[in-house]
């Protein structure tokens, strides 16, 4: 038995010297220490030995097992160190202490305008809220007065996940949580990415940004809504823009409006961006429906409020004269890097 143990040690040493990859070392480990490995078999064979032999041979086999384990570990560490060194030798060398030079990168135009809007609204006492992109059916629809099977669900072709949750189609999905967080009075904006199964064209994307806002207090009226919308637009565009307010249906507001701006790409003459109408649908809005206030824990008998759902991506198009919305999601650095100095 002692000879067998020594023989095994010798053959292990020989095979180990030839194992120069992680895979080869692993094969060796299985061959010697695996369930049916040679060392394991030796240990199993001990059960037939006498009590005296068991003690002596057991010590020898365990010593061999320990040596095999240590040598395998050592070999694998040596292989990994050599691999790392090869990667370092082959990698491009650079001095991290040197000034960057080259292209410093830039913020995405949507980030630039979002931050500008956040500044405008925080200066008017609004909080800025973050909200998840994956939400429940309740948050996105039911809590904003769109019950299951309501025809208004057809307005937004939604991506549902297998677990029943969905990619939020509108930033309105956060309204209920924010009403519950602050109660009344409350002034908040909540920008976010939205997803809809849209056929894309110059002004429609399946992934786009909105910025929602709500203001709830005693005696809030449509005049407050119009004041805040006008202030926001004149600050963002740094000039007066022509807007029009027309009736619009959204189950979570009553009355509801569509706020359109005169297309700044064609000056109102008609182009592919505005679908040749001269107007771009930018910011639906209205007075928050009493049901929505109630579901948010706010008493509609005491408080009223307005809500708006600004199409942030469309606003960016208008501000910078981007004719096709798809350019903003393209990752085309040539187009996007124009905004670096803002
Ligand atoms: C809504 O999403 C409502 N939640 C807005 C709202 C909020 C109304 C609060 C009243 C009160 P709508 O589906 O129209 O409404 O989208 C709002 C804005 O998002 C549009 O005016 C448009 O500017 C932008 N938008 C909508 N769909 C797309 C799209 N596929 N690509 C780019 N922008 C879009």
GROMACS .gro file of C-alpha atoms and ligand atoms in nm:
model
  376
    1UNK     CA    1   0.000   0.000   0.000
    2UNK     CA    2   0.284   0.235   0.091
    3UNK     CA    3   0.437   0.179  -0.254
    4UNK     CA    4   0.105   0.256  -0.419
    5UNK     CA    5   0.086   0.585  -0.230
    6UNK     CA    6   0.444   0.682  -0.332
    7UNK     CA    7   0.375   0.578  -0.690
    8UNK     CA    8   0.065   0.793  -0.699
    9UNK     CA    9   0.259   1.090  -0.562
   10UNK     CA   10   0.521   1.049  -0.834
   11UNK     CA   11   0.270   1.021  -1.117
   12UNK     CA   12   0.081   1.325  -0.980
   13UNK     CA   13   0.403   1.532  -0.977
   14UNK     CA   14   0.476   1.433  -1.334
   15UNK     CA   15   0.128   1.514  -1.460
   16UNK     CA   16   0.121   1.842  -1.267
   17UNK     CA   17   0.441   1.963  -1.434
   18UNK     CA   18   0.262   1.924  -1.769
   19UNK     CA   19  -0.063   2.097  -1.661
   20UNK     CA   20  -0.014   2.454  -1.783
   21UNK     CA   21  -0.376   2.568  -1.821
   22UNK     CA   22  -0.660   2.611  -1.568
   23UNK     CA   23  -0.859   2.342  -1.752
   24UNK     CA   24  -0.571   2.090  -1.729
   25UNK     CA   25  -0.530   2.158  -1.356
   26UNK     CA   26  -0.902   2.107  -1.301
   27UNK     CA   27  -0.888   1.773  -1.488
   28UNK     CA   28  -0.604   1.667  -1.262
   29UNK     CA   29  -0.799   1.765  -0.951
   30UNK     CA   30  -1.091   1.550  -1.063
   31UNK     CA   31  -0.858   1.258  -1.150
   32UNK     CA   32  -0.701   1.259  -0.803
   33UNK     CA   33  -0.946   1.417  -0.564
   34UNK     CA   34  -1.282   1.379  -0.741
   35UNK     CA   35  -1.550   1.132  -0.627
   36UNK     CA   36  -1.380   0.851  -0.818
   37UNK     CA   37  -1.029   1.005  -0.805
   38UNK     CA   38  -0.723   0.792  -0.723
   39UNK     CA   39  -0.667   0.945  -0.378
   40UNK     CA   40  -1.035   0.916  -0.291
   41UNK     CA   41  -1.031   0.548  -0.395
   42UNK     CA   42  -0.730   0.488  -0.170
   43UNK     CA   43  -0.916   0.639   0.123
   44UNK     CA   44  -1.220   0.424   0.047
   45UNK     CA   45  -0.994   0.113   0.039
   46UNK     CA   46  -0.891   0.175   0.400
   47UNK     CA   47  -1.208   0.017   0.529
   48UNK     CA   48  -1.060  -0.329   0.451
   49UNK     CA   49  -0.736  -0.266   0.643
   50UNK     CA   50  -0.671  -0.374   1.004
   51UNK     CA   51  -0.698  -0.117   1.284
   52UNK     CA   52  -0.318  -0.066   1.304
   53UNK     CA   53  -0.278  -0.036   0.929
   54UNK     CA   54  -0.573   0.198   0.912
   55UNK     CA   55  -0.398   0.446   1.142
   56UNK     CA   56  -0.062   0.440   0.963
   57UNK     CA   57  -0.191   0.423   0.607
   58UNK     CA   58  -0.461   0.676   0.686
   59UNK     CA   59  -0.190   0.923   0.787
   60UNK     CA   60   0.005   0.862   0.464
   61UNK     CA   61  -0.298   0.895   0.241
   62UNK     CA   62  -0.418   1.210   0.413
   63UNK     CA   63  -0.070   1.357   0.382
   64UNK     CA   64  -0.077   1.277   0.009
   65UNK     CA   65  -0.423   1.432  -0.021
   66UNK     CA   66  -0.303   1.750   0.148
   67UNK     CA   67   0.005   1.771  -0.076
   68UNK     CA   68  -0.208   1.721  -0.388
   69UNK     CA   69  -0.451   1.994  -0.275
   70UNK     CA   70  -0.172   2.241  -0.197
   71UNK     CA   71   0.017   2.178  -0.518
   72UNK     CA   72  -0.297   2.212  -0.730
   73UNK     CA   73  -0.376   2.545  -0.561
   74UNK     CA   74  -0.023   2.667  -0.611
   75UNK     CA   75  -0.029   2.567  -0.977
   76UNK     CA   76  -0.361   2.744  -1.041
   77UNK     CA   77  -0.233   3.063  -0.873
   78UNK     CA   78   0.081   3.055  -1.086
   79UNK     CA   79  -0.127   3.012  -1.404
   80UNK     CA   80  -0.359   3.301  -1.310
   81UNK     CA   81  -0.065   3.530  -1.226
   82UNK     CA   82   0.092   3.450  -1.565
   83UNK     CA   83  -0.240   3.523  -1.742
   84UNK     CA   84  -0.271   3.858  -1.563
   85UNK     CA   85   0.085   3.948  -1.651
   86UNK     CA   86   0.023   3.862  -2.015
   87UNK     CA   87  -0.288   4.087  -2.012
   88UNK     CA   88  -0.089   4.373  -1.857
   89UNK     CA   89   0.197   4.331  -2.104
   90UNK     CA   90  -0.042   4.324  -2.398
   91UNK     CA   91  -0.262   4.614  -2.283
   92UNK     CA   92  -0.224   4.970  -2.404
   93UNK     CA   93  -0.012   5.158  -2.153
   94UNK     CA   94  -0.118   5.504  -2.045
   95UNK     CA   95  -0.029   5.751  -1.775
   96UNK     CA   96  -0.337   5.818  -1.561
   97UNK     CA   97  -0.183   6.136  -1.422
   98UNK     CA   98  -0.174   6.311  -1.762
   99UNK     CA   99  -0.454   6.561  -1.855
  100UNK     CA  100  -0.732   6.383  -2.051
  101UNK     CA  101  -0.697   6.562  -2.388
  102UNK     CA  102  -0.892   6.422  -2.683
  103UNK     CA  103  -1.270   6.400  -2.655
  104UNK     CA  104  -1.396   6.492  -2.307
  105UNK     CA  105  -1.753   6.364  -2.379
  106UNK     CA  106  -2.070   6.560  -2.323
  107UNK     CA  107  -2.409   6.543  -2.158
  108UNK     CA  108  -2.697   6.413  -2.366
  109UNK     CA  109  -2.922   6.703  -2.476
  110UNK     CA  110  -3.213   6.543  -2.288
  111UNK     CA  111  -3.007   6.553  -1.966
  112UNK     CA  112  -2.918   6.917  -2.031
  113UNK     CA  113  -3.283   7.022  -2.075
  114UNK     CA  114  -3.405   6.801  -1.790
  115UNK     CA  115  -3.161   6.972  -1.553
  116UNK     CA  116  -3.266   7.312  -1.681
  117UNK     CA  117  -3.632   7.227  -1.615
  118UNK     CA  118  -3.546   7.095  -1.270
  119UNK     CA  119  -3.382   7.427  -1.189
  120UNK     CA  120  -3.682   7.624  -1.316
  121UNK     CA  121  -3.929   7.419  -1.113
  122UNK     CA  122  -3.723   7.398  -0.794
  123UNK     CA  123  -3.695   7.778  -0.804
  124UNK     CA  124  -4.078   7.778  -0.795
  125UNK     CA  125  -4.091   7.550  -0.491
  126UNK     CA  126  -4.131   7.210  -0.661
  127UNK     CA  127  -3.952   6.896  -0.541
  128UNK     CA  128  -3.787   6.667  -0.798
  129UNK     CA  129  -3.880   6.299  -0.765
  130UNK     CA  130  -3.726   5.986  -0.910
  131UNK     CA  131  -3.945   5.685  -0.990
  132UNK     CA  132  -3.884   5.328  -1.120
  133UNK     CA  133  -3.923   5.237  -1.488
  134UNK     CA  134  -4.088   4.903  -1.404
  135UNK     CA  135  -4.421   4.959  -1.232
  136UNK     CA  136  -4.744   4.778  -1.154
  137UNK     CA  137  -5.068   4.796  -1.348
  138UNK     CA  138  -5.217   4.972  -1.046
  139UNK     CA  139  -4.956   5.252  -1.049
  140UNK     CA  140  -4.962   5.309  -1.425
  141UNK     CA  141  -5.333   5.280  -1.485
  142UNK     CA  142  -5.574   5.200  -1.204
  143UNK     CA  143  -5.445   5.462  -0.960
  144UNK     CA  144  -5.487   5.726  -1.229
  145UNK     CA  145  -5.848   5.642  -1.295
  146UNK     CA  146  -5.797   5.395  -1.580
  147UNK     CA  147  -5.964   5.076  -1.457
  148UNK     CA  148  -5.898   4.738  -1.619
  149UNK     CA  149  -6.081   4.705  -1.954
  150UNK     CA  150  -6.130   5.084  -1.982
  151UNK     CA  151  -6.109   5.185  -2.351
  152UNK     CA  152  -5.845   5.451  -2.260
  153UNK     CA  153  -5.597   5.164  -2.219
  154UNK     CA  154  -5.588   5.145  -2.599
  155UNK     CA  155  -5.422   5.488  -2.610
  156UNK     CA  156  -5.094   5.337  -2.490
  157UNK     CA  157  -4.966   5.008  -2.634
  158UNK     CA  158  -4.789   4.867  -2.331
  159UNK     CA  159  -4.496   4.629  -2.280
  160UNK     CA  160  -4.604   4.382  -2.011
  161UNK     CA  161  -4.354   4.164  -1.827
  162UNK     CA  162  -4.417   3.797  -1.754
  163UNK     CA  163  -4.469   3.873  -1.385
  164UNK     CA  164  -4.757   4.110  -1.464
  165UNK     CA  165  -4.558   4.428  -1.412
  166UNK     CA  166  -4.495   4.664  -1.704
  167UNK     CA  167  -4.257   4.922  -1.847
  168UNK     CA  168  -4.418   5.252  -1.755
  169UNK     CA  169  -4.593   5.413  -2.048
  170UNK     CA  170  -4.629   5.749  -1.877
  171UNK     CA  171  -4.474   5.936  -1.587
  172UNK     CA  172  -4.829   5.965  -1.449
  173UNK     CA  173  -4.749   5.620  -1.300
  174UNK     CA  174  -4.580   5.806  -1.013
  175UNK     CA  175  -4.875   6.036  -0.931
  176UNK     CA  176  -5.031   5.811  -0.670
  177UNK     CA  177  -4.705   5.746  -0.482
  178UNK     CA  178  -4.619   6.117  -0.476
  179UNK     CA  179  -4.963   6.222  -0.356
  180UNK     CA  180  -4.933   5.961  -0.082
  181UNK     CA  181  -4.579   6.075   0.003
  182UNK     CA  182  -4.660   6.444   0.048
  183UNK     CA  183  -5.036   6.468   0.079
  184UNK     CA  184  -5.167   6.823   0.032
  185UNK     CA  185  -5.030   7.079  -0.031
  186UNK     CA  186  -4.777   6.937  -0.274
  187UNK     CA  187  -4.564   7.060  -0.566
  188UNK     CA  188  -4.352   6.801  -0.744
  189UNK     CA  189  -4.205   6.720  -1.081
  190UNK     CA  190  -4.098   6.372  -1.181
  191UNK     CA  191  -3.900   6.319  -1.500
  192UNK     CA  192  -3.863   5.967  -1.638
  193UNK     CA  193  -3.817   5.733  -1.930
  194UNK     CA  194  -4.136   5.590  -2.082
  195UNK     CA  195  -4.191   5.295  -2.313
  196UNK     CA  196  -4.464   5.226  -2.566
  197UNK     CA  197  -4.497   4.982  -2.851
  198UNK     CA  198  -4.502   5.258  -3.114
  199UNK     CA  199  -4.440   5.253  -3.487
  200UNK     CA  200  -4.152   5.501  -3.494
  201UNK     CA  201  -4.143   5.809  -3.714
  202UNK     CA  202  -3.989   6.157  -3.699
  203UNK     CA  203  -4.176   6.243  -3.378
  204UNK     CA  204  -4.250   5.901  -3.220
  205UNK     CA  205  -4.009   5.667  -3.045
  206UNK     CA  206  -4.078   5.351  -2.845
  207UNK     CA  207  -3.853   5.489  -2.569
  208UNK     CA  208  -3.882   5.855  -2.480
  209UNK     CA  209  -3.876   6.091  -2.185
  210UNK     CA  210  -4.158   6.276  -2.016
  211UNK     CA  211  -4.161   6.513  -1.724
  212UNK     CA  212  -4.470   6.509  -1.513
  213UNK     CA  213  -4.566   6.776  -1.265
  214UNK     CA  214  -4.840   6.810  -1.007
  215UNK     CA  215  -4.945   7.094  -0.784
  216UNK     CA  216  -5.214   7.040  -0.520
  217UNK     CA  217  -5.338   7.300  -0.277
  218UNK     CA  218  -5.648   7.493  -0.176
  219UNK     CA  219  -5.807   7.687  -0.467
  220UNK     CA  220  -5.572   7.574  -0.744
  221UNK     CA  221  -5.733   7.654  -1.079
  222UNK     CA  222  -5.670   7.643  -1.453
  223UNK     CA  223  -5.515   7.993  -1.429
  224UNK     CA  224  -5.238   7.851  -1.208
  225UNK     CA  225  -5.183   7.574  -1.461
  226UNK     CA  226  -5.153   7.818  -1.751
  227UNK     CA  227  -4.918   8.044  -1.554
  228UNK     CA  228  -4.675   7.760  -1.472
  229UNK     CA  229  -4.682   7.623  -1.829
  230UNK     CA  230  -4.611   7.965  -1.980
  231UNK     CA  231  -4.331   8.038  -1.731
  232UNK     CA  232  -4.168   7.704  -1.801
  233UNK     CA  233  -4.184   7.741  -2.180
  234UNK     CA  234  -4.055   8.097  -2.194
  235UNK     CA  235  -3.762   8.003  -1.964
  236UNK     CA  236  -3.670   7.694  -2.167
  237UNK     CA  237  -3.695   7.863  -2.507
  238UNK     CA  238  -3.564   8.198  -2.382
  239UNK     CA  239  -3.827   8.367  -2.597
  240UNK     CA  240  -4.202   8.378  -2.640
  241UNK     CA  241  -4.342   8.074  -2.817
  242UNK     CA  242  -4.685   8.048  -2.962
  243UNK     CA  243  -4.894   7.794  -2.771
  244UNK     CA  244  -5.247   7.672  -2.807
  245UNK     CA  245  -5.465   7.495  -2.555
  246UNK     CA  246  -5.737   7.265  -2.683
  247UNK     CA  247  -5.961   7.015  -2.509
  248UNK     CA  248  -5.801   6.674  -2.459
  249UNK     CA  249  -5.922   6.356  -2.294
  250UNK     CA  250  -5.716   6.186  -2.024
  251UNK     CA  251  -5.905   5.986  -1.761
  252UNK     CA  252  -5.692   6.134  -1.481
  253UNK     CA  253  -5.781   6.500  -1.543
  254UNK     CA  254  -6.107   6.691  -1.568
  255UNK     CA  255  -6.109   6.917  -1.758
  256UNK     CA  256  -5.817   6.799  -1.971
  257UNK     CA  257  -5.616   6.989  -2.232
  258UNK     CA  258  -5.361   6.937  -2.503
  259UNK     CA  259  -5.099   7.209  -2.498
  260UNK     CA  260  -4.935   7.238  -2.841
  261UNK     CA  261  -4.654   7.468  -2.946
  262UNK     CA  262  -4.599   7.621  -3.284
  263UNK     CA  263  -4.350   7.391  -3.464
  264UNK     CA  264  -4.010   7.553  -3.428
  265UNK     CA  265  -3.857   7.331  -3.697
  266UNK     CA  266  -4.068   7.481  -3.979
  267UNK     CA  267  -4.195   7.796  -3.803
  268UNK     CA  268  -4.550   7.665  -3.829
  269UNK     CA  269  -4.547   7.614  -4.207
  270UNK     CA  270  -4.574   7.233  -4.185
  271UNK     CA  271  -4.303   6.964  -4.200
  272UNK     CA  272  -4.258   6.592  -4.127
  273UNK     CA  273  -4.184   6.661  -3.758
  274UNK     CA  274  -4.524   6.826  -3.701
  275UNK     CA  275  -4.700   6.597  -3.949
  276UNK     CA  276  -4.756   6.904  -4.167
  277UNK     CA  277  -4.991   7.064  -3.913
  278UNK     CA  278  -4.761   7.346  -3.797
  279UNK     CA  279  -4.820   7.240  -3.431
  280UNK     CA  280  -4.643   6.993  -3.204
  281UNK     CA  281  -4.826   6.818  -2.922
  282UNK     CA  282  -4.603   6.886  -2.627
  283UNK     CA  283  -4.768   6.895  -2.290
  284UNK     CA  284  -5.106   6.747  -2.212
  285UNK     CA  285  -5.239   6.876  -1.883
  286UNK     CA  286  -5.551   6.943  -1.678
  287UNK     CA  287  -5.708   6.958  -1.338
  288UNK     CA  288  -5.648   6.639  -1.139
  289UNK     CA  289  -5.958   6.416  -1.137
  290UNK     CA  290  -6.121   6.388  -0.790
  291UNK     CA  291  -6.088   6.007  -0.810
  292UNK     CA  292  -5.710   6.038  -0.849
  293UNK     CA  293  -5.687   6.271  -0.550
  294UNK     CA  294  -5.901   6.033  -0.345
  295UNK     CA  295  -5.688   5.730  -0.437
  296UNK     CA  296  -5.381   5.935  -0.340
  297UNK     CA  297  -5.531   6.002   0.004
  298UNK     CA  298  -5.618   6.368  -0.065
  299UNK     CA  299  -5.966   6.503   0.006
  300UNK     CA  300  -6.107   6.646  -0.325
  301UNK     CA  301  -6.363   6.847  -0.128
  302UNK     CA  302  -6.083   7.050   0.031
  303UNK     CA  303  -5.810   7.048  -0.233
  304UNK     CA  304  -5.775   7.084  -0.608
  305UNK     CA  305  -5.469   7.050  -0.826
  306UNK     CA  306  -5.327   7.047  -1.176
  307UNK     CA  307  -5.110   6.791  -1.352
  308UNK     CA  308  -4.909   6.806  -1.673
  309UNK     CA  309  -4.717   6.542  -1.870
  310UNK     CA  310  -4.454   6.727  -2.068
  311UNK     CA  311  -4.303   6.539  -2.366
  312UNK     CA  312  -3.943   6.604  -2.267
  313UNK     CA  313  -3.788   6.443  -2.574
  314UNK     CA  314  -4.013   6.650  -2.803
  315UNK     CA  315  -3.926   6.965  -2.610
  316UNK     CA  316  -3.556   6.892  -2.671
  317UNK     CA  317  -3.628   6.852  -3.043
  318UNK     CA  318  -3.800   7.189  -3.053
  319UNK     CA  319  -3.532   7.363  -2.848
  320UNK     CA  320  -3.240   7.241  -3.057
  321UNK     CA  321  -3.410   7.203  -3.395
  322UNK     CA  322  -3.369   6.824  -3.407
  323UNK     CA  323  -3.586   6.716  -3.700
  324UNK     CA  324  -3.602   6.345  -3.625
  325UNK     CA  325  -3.657   6.210  -3.272
  326UNK     CA  326  -3.461   5.895  -3.360
  327UNK     CA  327  -3.139   6.098  -3.377
  328UNK     CA  328  -3.165   6.148  -3.001
  329UNK     CA  329  -3.159   5.773  -2.927
  330UNK     CA  330  -2.912   5.685  -3.200
  331UNK     CA  331  -2.593   5.712  -2.996
  332UNK     CA  332  -2.454   5.906  -3.294
  333UNK     CA  333  -2.175   6.104  -3.129
  334UNK     CA  334  -2.136   6.332  -3.428
  335UNK     CA  335  -2.493   6.456  -3.375
  336UNK     CA  336  -2.495   6.452  -2.994
  337UNK     CA  337  -2.153   6.610  -2.933
  338UNK     CA  338  -2.282   6.943  -3.069
  339UNK     CA  339  -2.430   7.006  -2.724
  340UNK     CA  340  -2.108   6.967  -2.528
  341UNK     CA  341  -2.054   7.335  -2.450
  342UNK     CA  342  -2.395   7.390  -2.290
  343LIG     C1  343  -4.974   6.112  -2.139
  343LIG     O1  344  -4.880   6.030  -2.138
  343LIG     C2  345  -5.033   6.163  -2.014
  343LIG     N1  346  -4.988   6.085  -1.904
  343LIG     C3  347  -4.997   6.309  -1.996
  343LIG     C4  348  -5.075   6.382  -1.891
  343LIG     C5  349  -5.021   6.396  -1.764
  343LIG     C6  350  -5.199   6.437  -1.921
  343LIG     C7  351  -5.092   6.464  -1.667
  343LIG     C8  352  -5.268   6.506  -1.825
  343LIG     C9  353  -5.215   6.520  -1.698
  343LIG     P1  354  -4.964   6.147  -2.398
  343LIG     O2  355  -4.979   6.004  -2.432
  343LIG     O3  356  -5.027   6.242  -2.489
  343LIG     O4  357  -5.020   6.174  -2.249
  343LIG     O5  358  -4.807   6.180  -2.387
  343LIG    C10  359  -4.763   6.300  -2.334
  343LIG    C11  360  -4.654   6.362  -2.422
  343LIG     O6  361  -4.549   6.268  -2.431
  343LIG    C12  362  -4.698   6.388  -2.566
  343LIG     O7  363  -4.755   6.513  -2.581
  343LIG    C13  364  -4.565   6.381  -2.638
  343LIG     O8  365  -4.496   6.506  -2.630
  343LIG    C14  366  -4.490   6.276  -2.559
  343LIG     N2  367  -4.500   6.147  -2.626
  343LIG    C15  368  -4.601   6.058  -2.622
  343LIG     N3  369  -4.574   5.951  -2.697
  343LIG    C16  370  -4.452   5.969  -2.749
  343LIG    C17  371  -4.367   5.895  -2.835
  343LIG     N4  372  -4.401   5.774  -2.881
  343LIG     N5  373  -4.247   5.946  -2.869
  343LIG    C18  374  -4.210   6.066  -2.820
  343LIG     N6  375  -4.283   6.142  -2.739
  343LIG    C19  376  -4.403   6.096  -2.703
   0.00000   0.00000   0.00000
